[in-house]
GROMACS .gro file of C-alpha atoms in nm:
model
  205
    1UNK     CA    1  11.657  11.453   3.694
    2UNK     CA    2  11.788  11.233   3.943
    3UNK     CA    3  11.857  10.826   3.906
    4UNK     CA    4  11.606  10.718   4.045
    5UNK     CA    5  11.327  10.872   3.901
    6UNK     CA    6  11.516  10.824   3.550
    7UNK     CA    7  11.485  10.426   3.637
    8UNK     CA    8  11.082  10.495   3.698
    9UNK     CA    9  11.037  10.699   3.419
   10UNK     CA   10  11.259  10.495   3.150
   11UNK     CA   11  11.102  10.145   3.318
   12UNK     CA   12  10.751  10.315   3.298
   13UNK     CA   13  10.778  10.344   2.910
   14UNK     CA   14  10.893  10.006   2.885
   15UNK     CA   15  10.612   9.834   3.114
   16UNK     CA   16  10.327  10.047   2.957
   17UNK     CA   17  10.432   9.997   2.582
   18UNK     CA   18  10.521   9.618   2.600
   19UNK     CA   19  10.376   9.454   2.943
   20UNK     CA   20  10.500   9.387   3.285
   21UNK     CA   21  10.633   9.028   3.188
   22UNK     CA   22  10.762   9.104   2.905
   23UNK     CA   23  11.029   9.348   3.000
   24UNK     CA   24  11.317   9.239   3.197
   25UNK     CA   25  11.554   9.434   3.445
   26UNK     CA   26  11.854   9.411   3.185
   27UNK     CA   27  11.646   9.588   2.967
   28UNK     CA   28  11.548   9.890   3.173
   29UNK     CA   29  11.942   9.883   3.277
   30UNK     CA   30  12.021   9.937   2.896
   31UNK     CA   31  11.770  10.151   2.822
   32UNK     CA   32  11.855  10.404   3.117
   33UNK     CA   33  12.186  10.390   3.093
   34UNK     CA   34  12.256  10.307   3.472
   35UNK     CA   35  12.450  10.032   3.631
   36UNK     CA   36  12.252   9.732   3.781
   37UNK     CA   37  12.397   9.868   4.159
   38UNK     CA   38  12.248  10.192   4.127
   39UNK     CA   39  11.900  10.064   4.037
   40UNK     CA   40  11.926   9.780   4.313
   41UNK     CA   41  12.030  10.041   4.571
   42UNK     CA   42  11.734  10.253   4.447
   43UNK     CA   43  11.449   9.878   4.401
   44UNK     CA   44  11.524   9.603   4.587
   45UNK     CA   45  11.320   9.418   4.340
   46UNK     CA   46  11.123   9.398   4.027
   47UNK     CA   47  10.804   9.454   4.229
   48UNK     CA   48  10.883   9.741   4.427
   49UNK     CA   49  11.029   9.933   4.081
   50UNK     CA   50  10.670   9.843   3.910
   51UNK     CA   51  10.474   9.941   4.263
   52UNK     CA   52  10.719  10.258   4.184
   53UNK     CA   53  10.560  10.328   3.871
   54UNK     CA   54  10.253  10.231   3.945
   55UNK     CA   55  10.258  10.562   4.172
   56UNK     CA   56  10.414  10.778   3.924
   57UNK     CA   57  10.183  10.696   3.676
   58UNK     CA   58   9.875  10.771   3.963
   59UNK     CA   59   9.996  11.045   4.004
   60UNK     CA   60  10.085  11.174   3.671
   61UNK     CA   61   9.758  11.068   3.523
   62UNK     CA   62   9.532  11.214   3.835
   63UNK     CA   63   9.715  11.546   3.770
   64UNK     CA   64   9.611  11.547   3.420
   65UNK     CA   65   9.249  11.492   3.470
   66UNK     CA   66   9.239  11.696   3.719
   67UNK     CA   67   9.378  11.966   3.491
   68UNK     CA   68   9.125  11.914   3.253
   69UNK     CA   69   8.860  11.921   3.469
   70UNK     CA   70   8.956  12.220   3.686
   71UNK     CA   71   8.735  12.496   3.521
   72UNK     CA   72   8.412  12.241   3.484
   73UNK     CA   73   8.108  12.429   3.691
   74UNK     CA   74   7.846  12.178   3.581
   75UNK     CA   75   7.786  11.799   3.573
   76UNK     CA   76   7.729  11.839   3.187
   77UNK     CA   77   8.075  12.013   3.157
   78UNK     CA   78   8.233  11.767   3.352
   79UNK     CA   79   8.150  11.487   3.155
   80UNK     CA   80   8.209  11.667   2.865
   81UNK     CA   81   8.548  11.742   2.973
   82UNK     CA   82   8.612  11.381   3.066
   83UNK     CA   83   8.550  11.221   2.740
   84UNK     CA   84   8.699  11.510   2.527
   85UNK     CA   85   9.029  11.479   2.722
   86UNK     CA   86   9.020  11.125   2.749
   87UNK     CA   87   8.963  11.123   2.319
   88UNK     CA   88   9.271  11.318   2.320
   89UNK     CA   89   9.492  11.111   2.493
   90UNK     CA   90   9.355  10.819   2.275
   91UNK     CA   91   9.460  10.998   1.964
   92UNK     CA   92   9.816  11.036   2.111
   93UNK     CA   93   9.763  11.422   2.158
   94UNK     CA   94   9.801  11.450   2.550
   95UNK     CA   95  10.181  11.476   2.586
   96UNK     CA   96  10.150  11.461   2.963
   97UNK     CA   97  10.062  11.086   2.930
   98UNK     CA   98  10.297  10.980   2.580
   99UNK     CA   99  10.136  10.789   2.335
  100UNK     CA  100   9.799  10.563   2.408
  101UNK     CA  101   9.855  10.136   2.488
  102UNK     CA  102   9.562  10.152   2.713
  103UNK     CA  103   9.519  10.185   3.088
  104UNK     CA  104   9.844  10.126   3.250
  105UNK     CA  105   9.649   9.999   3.550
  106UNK     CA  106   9.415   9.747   3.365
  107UNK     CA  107   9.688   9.619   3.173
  108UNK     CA  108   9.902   9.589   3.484
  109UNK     CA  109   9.604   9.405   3.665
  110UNK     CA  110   9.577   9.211   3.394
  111UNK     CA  111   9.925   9.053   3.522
  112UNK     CA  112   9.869   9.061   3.868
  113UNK     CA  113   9.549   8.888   3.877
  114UNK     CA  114   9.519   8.798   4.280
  115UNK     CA  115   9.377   9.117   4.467
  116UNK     CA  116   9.592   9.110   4.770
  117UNK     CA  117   9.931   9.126   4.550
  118UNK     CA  118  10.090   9.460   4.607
  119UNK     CA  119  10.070   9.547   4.258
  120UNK     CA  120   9.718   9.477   4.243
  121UNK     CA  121   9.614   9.670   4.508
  122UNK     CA  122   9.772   9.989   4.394
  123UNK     CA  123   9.604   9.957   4.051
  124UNK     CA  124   9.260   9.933   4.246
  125UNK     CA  125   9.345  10.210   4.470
  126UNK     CA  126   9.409  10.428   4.163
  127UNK     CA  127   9.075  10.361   4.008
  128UNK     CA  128   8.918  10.410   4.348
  129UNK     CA  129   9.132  10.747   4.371
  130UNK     CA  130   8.991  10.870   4.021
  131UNK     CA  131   8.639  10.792   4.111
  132UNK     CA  132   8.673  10.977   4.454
  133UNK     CA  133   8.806  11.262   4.185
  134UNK     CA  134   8.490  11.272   4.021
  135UNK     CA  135   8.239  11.222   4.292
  136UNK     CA  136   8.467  11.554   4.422
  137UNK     CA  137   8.411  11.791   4.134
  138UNK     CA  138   8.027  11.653   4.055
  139UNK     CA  139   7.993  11.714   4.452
  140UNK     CA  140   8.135  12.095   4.411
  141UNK     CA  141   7.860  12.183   4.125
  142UNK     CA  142   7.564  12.397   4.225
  143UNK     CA  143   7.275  12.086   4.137
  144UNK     CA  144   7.491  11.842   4.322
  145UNK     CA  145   7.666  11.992   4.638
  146UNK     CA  146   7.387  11.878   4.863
  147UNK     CA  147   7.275  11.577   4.648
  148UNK     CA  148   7.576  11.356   4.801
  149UNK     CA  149   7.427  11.014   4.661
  150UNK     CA  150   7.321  11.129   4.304
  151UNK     CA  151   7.687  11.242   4.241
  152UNK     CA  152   7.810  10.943   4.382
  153UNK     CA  153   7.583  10.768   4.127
  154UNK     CA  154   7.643  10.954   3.796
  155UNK     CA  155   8.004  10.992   3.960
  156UNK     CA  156   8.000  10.601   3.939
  157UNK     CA  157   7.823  10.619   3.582
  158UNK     CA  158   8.082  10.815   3.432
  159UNK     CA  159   8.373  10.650   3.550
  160UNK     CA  160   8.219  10.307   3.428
  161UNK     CA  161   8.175  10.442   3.100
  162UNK     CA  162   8.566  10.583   3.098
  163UNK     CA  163   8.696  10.215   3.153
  164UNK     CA  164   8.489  10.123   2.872
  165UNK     CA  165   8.607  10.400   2.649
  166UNK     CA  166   8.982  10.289   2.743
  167UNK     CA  167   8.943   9.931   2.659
  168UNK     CA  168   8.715   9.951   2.310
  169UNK     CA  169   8.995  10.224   2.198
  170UNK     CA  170   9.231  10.000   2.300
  171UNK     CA  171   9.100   9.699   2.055
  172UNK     CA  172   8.958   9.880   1.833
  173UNK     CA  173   9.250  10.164   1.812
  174UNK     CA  174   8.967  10.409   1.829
  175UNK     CA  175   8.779  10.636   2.042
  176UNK     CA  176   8.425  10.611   2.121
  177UNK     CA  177   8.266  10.910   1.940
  178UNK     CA  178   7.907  10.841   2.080
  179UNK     CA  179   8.000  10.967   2.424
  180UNK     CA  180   8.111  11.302   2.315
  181UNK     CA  181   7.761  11.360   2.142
  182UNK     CA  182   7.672  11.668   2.370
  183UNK     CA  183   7.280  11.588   2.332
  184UNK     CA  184   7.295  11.245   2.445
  185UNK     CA  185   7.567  11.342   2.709
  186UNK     CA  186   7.298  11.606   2.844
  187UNK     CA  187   7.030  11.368   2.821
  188UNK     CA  188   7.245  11.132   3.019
  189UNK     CA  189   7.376  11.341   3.329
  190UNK     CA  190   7.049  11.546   3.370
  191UNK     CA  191   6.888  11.246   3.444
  192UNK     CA  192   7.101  11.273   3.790
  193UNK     CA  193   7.027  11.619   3.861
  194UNK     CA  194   6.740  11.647   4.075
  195UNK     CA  195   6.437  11.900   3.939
  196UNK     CA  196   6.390  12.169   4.116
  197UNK     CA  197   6.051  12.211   4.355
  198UNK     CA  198   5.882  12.398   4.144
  199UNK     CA  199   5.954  12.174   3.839
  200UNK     CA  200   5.793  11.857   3.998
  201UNK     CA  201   5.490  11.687   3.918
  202UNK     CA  202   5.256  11.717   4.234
  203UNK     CA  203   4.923  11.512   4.277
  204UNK     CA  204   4.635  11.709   4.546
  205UNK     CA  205   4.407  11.461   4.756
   0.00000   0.00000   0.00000
């Protein structure tokens, strides 16, 4: 592994366990070992180290879910998917992502509270970049590929219902068992799947 992604990685931990503020640059230089020139040749700043793992963490996290959702052919299995994966990572179980503190990128936002900050903007862009994940896979399904606004919708739906997953387990150091009822699931994303013709209800003048 090279320095600099040892920095990201070893600062990563830090920031996502205890805060942004509350970790300072002489602890990340203890806890990775390196001297305070290498990282400063590698960040100019504070900032641009968290922006740093900011995108590691995007990118880590996006290539998770997108694991997990990869052999999903239905809108049902998707959200299935979703909410069992996301259940595992809140009972410390998905080793790709270490142990559960929360969304790194609410947390983070939490922080950096003014929407043009650097910082802040990446943690929007990642939520925008999961929800364009979802609308993606809903939009490749057989009842949505040409039903471009209902997956958008239950798209939206189920990502709404993620962040709140993430921030009740988060105080409440539990996950939401209610959204991984597969009835109520069903009920819930086949009432964004479009009947088909012959299923409708017609009315003859």
């Amino acid at each position: 592994m090279d320095k600099r992604t040892h920095i990201i990685n070893t600062a990563l931990t830090a920031f996502y366990q205890k805060g942004i503020h509350a970790v300072g640059i002489n602890e990340i230089l203890k806890e990775s070992g390196v001297a305070k020139k290498t990282l400063y040749n590698h960040f100019v700043s504070k900032d641009e180290l968290i922006c740093a793992c900011l995108e590691a963490r995007d990118k880590r996290f996006n290539h998770w879910l997108n694991d997990r959702l990869k052999n999903c052919d239905t809108p049902f299995e998707i959200a299935s998917a979703l909410f069992g994966s996301l259940s595992i990572w809140i009972d410390n179980k998905a080793i790709e992502l270490g142990d559960f503190n929360g969304c790194f990128f609410i947390n983070t936002a939490a922080e950096f509270p003014h929407s043009d900050h650097p910082i802040a903007i990446l943690c929007s862009a990642h939520k925008k970049a999961v929800l364009q994940l979802l609308f993606d896979k809903l939009s490749q399904t057989t009842q949505l590929k040409s039903k471009s606004e209902k997956a958008k919708q239950l798209a939206q739906l189920l990502m709404t219902l993620k962040e709140g997953m993430i921030c009740q387990a988060r105080v409440m150091h539990s996950s939401n068992q209610l959204l991984q009822d597969p009835l109520l699931l069903r009920q819930l994303v086949q009432s964004y799947i479009p009947k088909p013709l012959q299923d409708a209800d017609f009315s003859v003048s």
